mmCIF file of C-alpha atoms in Angstrom:
data_model
loop_
_atom_site.group_PDB
_atom_site.id
_atom_site.type_symbol
_atom_site.label_atom_id
_atom_site.label_comp_id
_atom_site.label_asym_id
_atom_site.label_seq_id
_atom_site.Cartn_x
_atom_site.Cartn_y
_atom_site.Cartn_z
ATOM 1 C CA MET C 1 -9.242 16.785 55.776
ATOM 2 C CA PRO C 2 -7.629 14.861 52.849
ATOM 3 C CA THR C 3 -5.287 11.615 53.432
ATOM 4 C CA THR C 4 -4.214 11.517 49.882
ATOM 5 C CA ASP C 5 -1.677 13.858 48.934
ATOM 6 C CA GLU C 6 -3.740 16.245 45.703
ATOM 7 C CA THR C 7 -0.626 18.281 44.414
ATOM 8 C CA HIS C 8 2.157 15.858 43.500
ATOM 9 C CA THR C 9 0.266 14.320 39.871
ATOM 10 C CA THR C 10 2.269 12.247 37.049
ATOM 11 C CA PRO C 11 3.607 14.048 34.278
ATOM 12 C CA ALA C 12 1.575 12.583 31.182
ATOM 13 C CA THR C 13 3.657 10.632 28.254
ATOM 14 C CA PRO C 14 2.921 10.682 24.937
ATOM 15 C CA GLU C 15 1.012 7.384 24.001
ATOM 16 C CA ALA C 16 1.464 5.316 21.555
ATOM 17 C CA PRO C 17 -0.459 5.412 18.935
ATOM 18 C CA SER C 18 -2.894 2.291 18.929
ATOM 19 C CA THR C 19 -2.743 -0.159 16.413
ATOM 20 C CA ALA C 20 -5.666 0.823 14.833
ATOM 21 C CA GLN C 21 -4.326 4.500 14.494
ATOM 22 C CA LEU C 22 -1.504 2.508 12.770
ATOM 23 C CA VAL C 23 -3.146 0.225 10.443
ATOM 24 C CA ARG C 24 -5.635 3.940 9.378
ATOM 25 C CA GLN C 25 -2.617 5.824 8.627
ATOM 26 C CA LEU C 26 -0.751 2.696 6.909
ATOM 27 C CA THR C 27 -4.278 2.784 4.877
ATOM 28 C CA GLU C 28 -4.236 6.518 4.114
ATOM 29 C CA GLN C 29 0.074 6.027 3.349
ATOM 30 C CA VAL C 30 -0.717 3.400 0.502
ATOM 31 C CA ARG C 31 -3.538 5.224 -1.315
ATOM 32 C CA THR C 32 -2.115 8.208 -1.461
ATOM 33 C CA LEU C 33 1.045 5.820 -2.298
ATOM 34 C CA VAL C 34 -1.198 3.877 -5.017
ATOM 35 C CA THR C 35 -2.630 7.766 -6.230
ATOM 36 C CA ASP C 36 0.424 9.343 -7.096
ATOM 37 C CA GLU C 37 2.209 6.057 -9.147
ATOM 38 C CA VAL C 38 -0.686 5.832 -11.235
ATOM 39 C CA GLU C 39 -1.035 9.712 -11.702
ATOM 40 C CA LEU C 40 3.282 8.890 -12.189
ATOM 41 C CA ALA C 41 2.476 6.231 -15.263
ATOM 42 C CA LYS C 42 0.032 8.097 -16.867
ATOM 43 C CA VAL C 43 2.054 10.857 -17.146
ATOM 44 C CA GLU C 44 5.025 8.334 -18.814
ATOM 45 C CA MET C 45 2.351 6.865 -20.763
ATOM 46 C CA ALA C 46 0.868 10.727 -22.365
ATOM 47 C CA ALA C 47 4.904 11.457 -22.868
ATOM 48 C CA LYS C 48 5.084 8.155 -24.885
ATOM 49 C CA GLY C 49 2.123 7.999 -26.776
ATOM 50 C CA LYS C 50 3.601 11.859 -28.038
ATOM 51 C CA ALA C 51 6.751 11.047 -28.549
ATOM 52 C CA LEU C 52 5.245 7.806 -30.796
ATOM 53 C CA GLY C 53 2.848 9.915 -32.083
ATOM 54 C CA VAL C 54 5.069 12.438 -33.268
ATOM 55 C CA GLY C 55 7.072 9.642 -35.148
ATOM 56 C CA ALA C 56 4.836 8.064 -36.957
ATOM 57 C CA GLY C 57 4.642 11.416 -38.355
ATOM 58 C CA LEU C 58 7.520 12.128 -39.615
ATOM 59 C CA ALA C 59 8.514 8.230 -40.948
ATOM 60 C CA GLY C 60 5.119 9.466 -42.903
ATOM 61 C CA ALA C 61 6.685 12.464 -44.382
ATOM 62 C CA GLY C 62 9.745 10.060 -44.499
ATOM 63 C CA THR C 63 8.531 8.157 -46.793
ATOM 64 C CA VAL C 64 6.606 11.252 -48.766
ATOM 65 C CA VAL C 65 9.676 12.624 -49.798
ATOM 66 C CA ALA C 66 11.225 9.512 -50.521
ATOM 67 C CA LEU C 67 8.420 8.474 -53.532
ATOM 68 C CA GLY C 68 9.184 11.778 -54.136
ATOM 69 C CA GLY C 69 12.393 11.065 -54.544
ATOM 70 C CA GLY C 70 12.065 7.900 -56.706
ATOM 71 C CA LEU C 71 9.283 9.696 -58.848
ATOM 72 C CA THR C 72 11.360 11.600 -59.796
ATOM 73 C CA LEU C 73 14.132 9.218 -60.201
ATOM 74 C CA ILE C 74 12.354 7.465 -62.988
ATOM 75 C CA ALA C 75 11.838 10.542 -64.016
ATOM 76 C CA ALA C 76 15.232 11.440 -64.339
ATOM 77 C CA ALA C 77 16.036 8.115 -66.467
ATOM 78 C CA ILE C 78 12.331 8.851 -68.745
ATOM 79 C CA ALA C 79 14.955 12.068 -69.594
ATOM 80 C CA ALA C 80 18.110 10.423 -69.942
ATOM 81 C CA LEU C 81 16.290 7.646 -71.947
ATOM 82 C CA ALA C 82 15.535 10.677 -74.094
ATOM 83 C CA LEU C 83 19.122 12.399 -73.949
ATOM 84 C CA LEU C 84 18.006 15.138 -73.492
ATOM 85 C CA PRO C 85 21.440 16.424 -70.826
ATOM 86 C CA PRO C 86 20.261 19.234 -69.390
ATOM 87 C CA VAL C 87 16.766 17.572 -67.935
ATOM 88 C CA TRP C 88 17.646 14.151 -67.328
ATOM 89 C CA ALA C 89 20.590 15.900 -64.927
ATOM 90 C CA ALA C 90 17.990 18.251 -63.538
ATOM 91 C CA ALA C 91 15.656 15.793 -62.050
ATOM 92 C CA LEU C 92 19.065 13.295 -60.702
ATOM 93 C CA ILE C 93 20.062 16.345 -58.762
ATOM 94 C CA THR C 94 16.401 16.523 -57.352
ATOM 95 C CA GLY C 95 15.991 13.459 -56.710
ATOM 96 C CA GLY C 96 18.912 13.127 -55.701
ATOM 97 C CA VAL C 97 18.313 15.681 -52.723
ATOM 98 C CA LEU C 98 14.700 14.584 -52.420
ATOM 99 C CA LEU C 99 16.460 11.032 -50.606
ATOM 100 C CA ILE C 100 18.387 11.765 -48.458
ATOM 101 C CA ALA C 101 15.442 14.079 -47.458
ATOM 102 C CA GLY C 102 13.211 11.449 -47.053
ATOM 103 C CA GLY C 103 15.306 9.575 -45.522
ATOM 104 C CA GLY C 104 16.946 12.038 -42.710
ATOM 105 C CA LEU C 105 13.443 11.926 -41.913
ATOM 106 C CA ALA C 106 13.013 8.770 -41.464
ATOM 107 C CA LEU C 107 15.097 7.927 -40.175
ATOM 108 C CA ALA C 108 14.145 10.936 -37.384
ATOM 109 C CA GLY C 109 10.980 9.041 -37.453
ATOM 110 C CA LYS C 110 12.272 5.238 -36.463
ATOM 111 C CA LYS C 111 14.007 7.037 -33.383
ATOM 112 C CA GLN C 112 10.704 8.404 -32.028
ATOM 113 C CA ILE C 113 9.412 5.459 -32.519
ATOM 114 C CA THR C 114 12.191 3.732 -30.745
ATOM 115 C CA ASP C 115 12.413 5.681 -27.483
ATOM 116 C CA GLY C 116 8.517 5.495 -27.516
ATOM 117 C CA VAL C 117 7.927 1.189 -27.412
ATOM 118 C CA PRO C 118 7.343 -0.397 -25.871
ATOM 119 C CA PRO C 119 4.468 1.561 -24.150
ATOM 120 C CA VAL C 120 5.178 0.234 -20.410
ATOM 121 C CA PRO C 121 5.634 3.425 -18.153
ATOM 122 C CA HIS C 122 9.079 2.042 -16.483
ATOM 123 C CA GLU C 123 9.697 5.166 -14.567
ATOM 124 C CA ALA C 124 6.194 3.879 -12.216
ATOM 125 C CA ILE C 125 7.402 0.587 -12.013
ATOM 126 C CA ASN C 126 11.022 0.907 -10.589
ATOM 127 C CA SER C 127 9.774 3.623 -8.169
ATOM 128 C CA THR C 128 6.301 1.188 -7.548
ATOM 129 C CA LYS C 129 9.044 -1.564 -6.732
ATOM 130 C CA HIS C 130 11.113 0.736 -4.716
ATOM 131 C CA ASP C 131 7.772 1.370 -2.508
ATOM 132 C CA MET C 132 7.096 -1.906 -1.907
ATOM 133 C CA ASP C 133 11.028 -2.463 -1.020
ATOM 134 C CA THR C 134 10.822 0.203 1.868
ATOM 135 C CA VAL C 135 7.199 -0.679 3.477
ATOM 136 C CA ARG C 136 8.872 -4.403 3.293
ATOM 137 C CA THR C 137 11.923 -3.193 5.151
ATOM 138 C CA GLU C 138 9.722 -1.233 7.369
ATOM 139 C CA LEU C 139 7.994 -4.447 8.458
ATOM 140 C CA ARG C 140 10.845 -6.144 9.023
ATOM 141 C CA ARG C 141 11.905 -4.343 11.995
#
């Protein structure tokens, strides 16, 4: 007969993860975090690039329309010098409308360009800073 009581066992306690396991988890989490931040930066840069392209297109279109307006005003001045009031009046009105339209397009383009510049992923940078602050706070505990 055994002298020890084999029916009594101590309940298993959950062990704390080893240092190696914690380092492995930290490495995986940092890798995931970096991958997510890079993806966020890519998305943000693509959006800024698109806004920059649209703004440049609008500014170009506004420039062409304004140039047309300027050419029309030149034609109006020529017609006025020829003393044909109906012709120069029509050309003056057309030129004015084209200049107003061109100015509106140019201002819209300028706004789009301003929204896209500088092409820096601010959201990704701020998110990364926040993540680093969180990691620093957790490491101090």
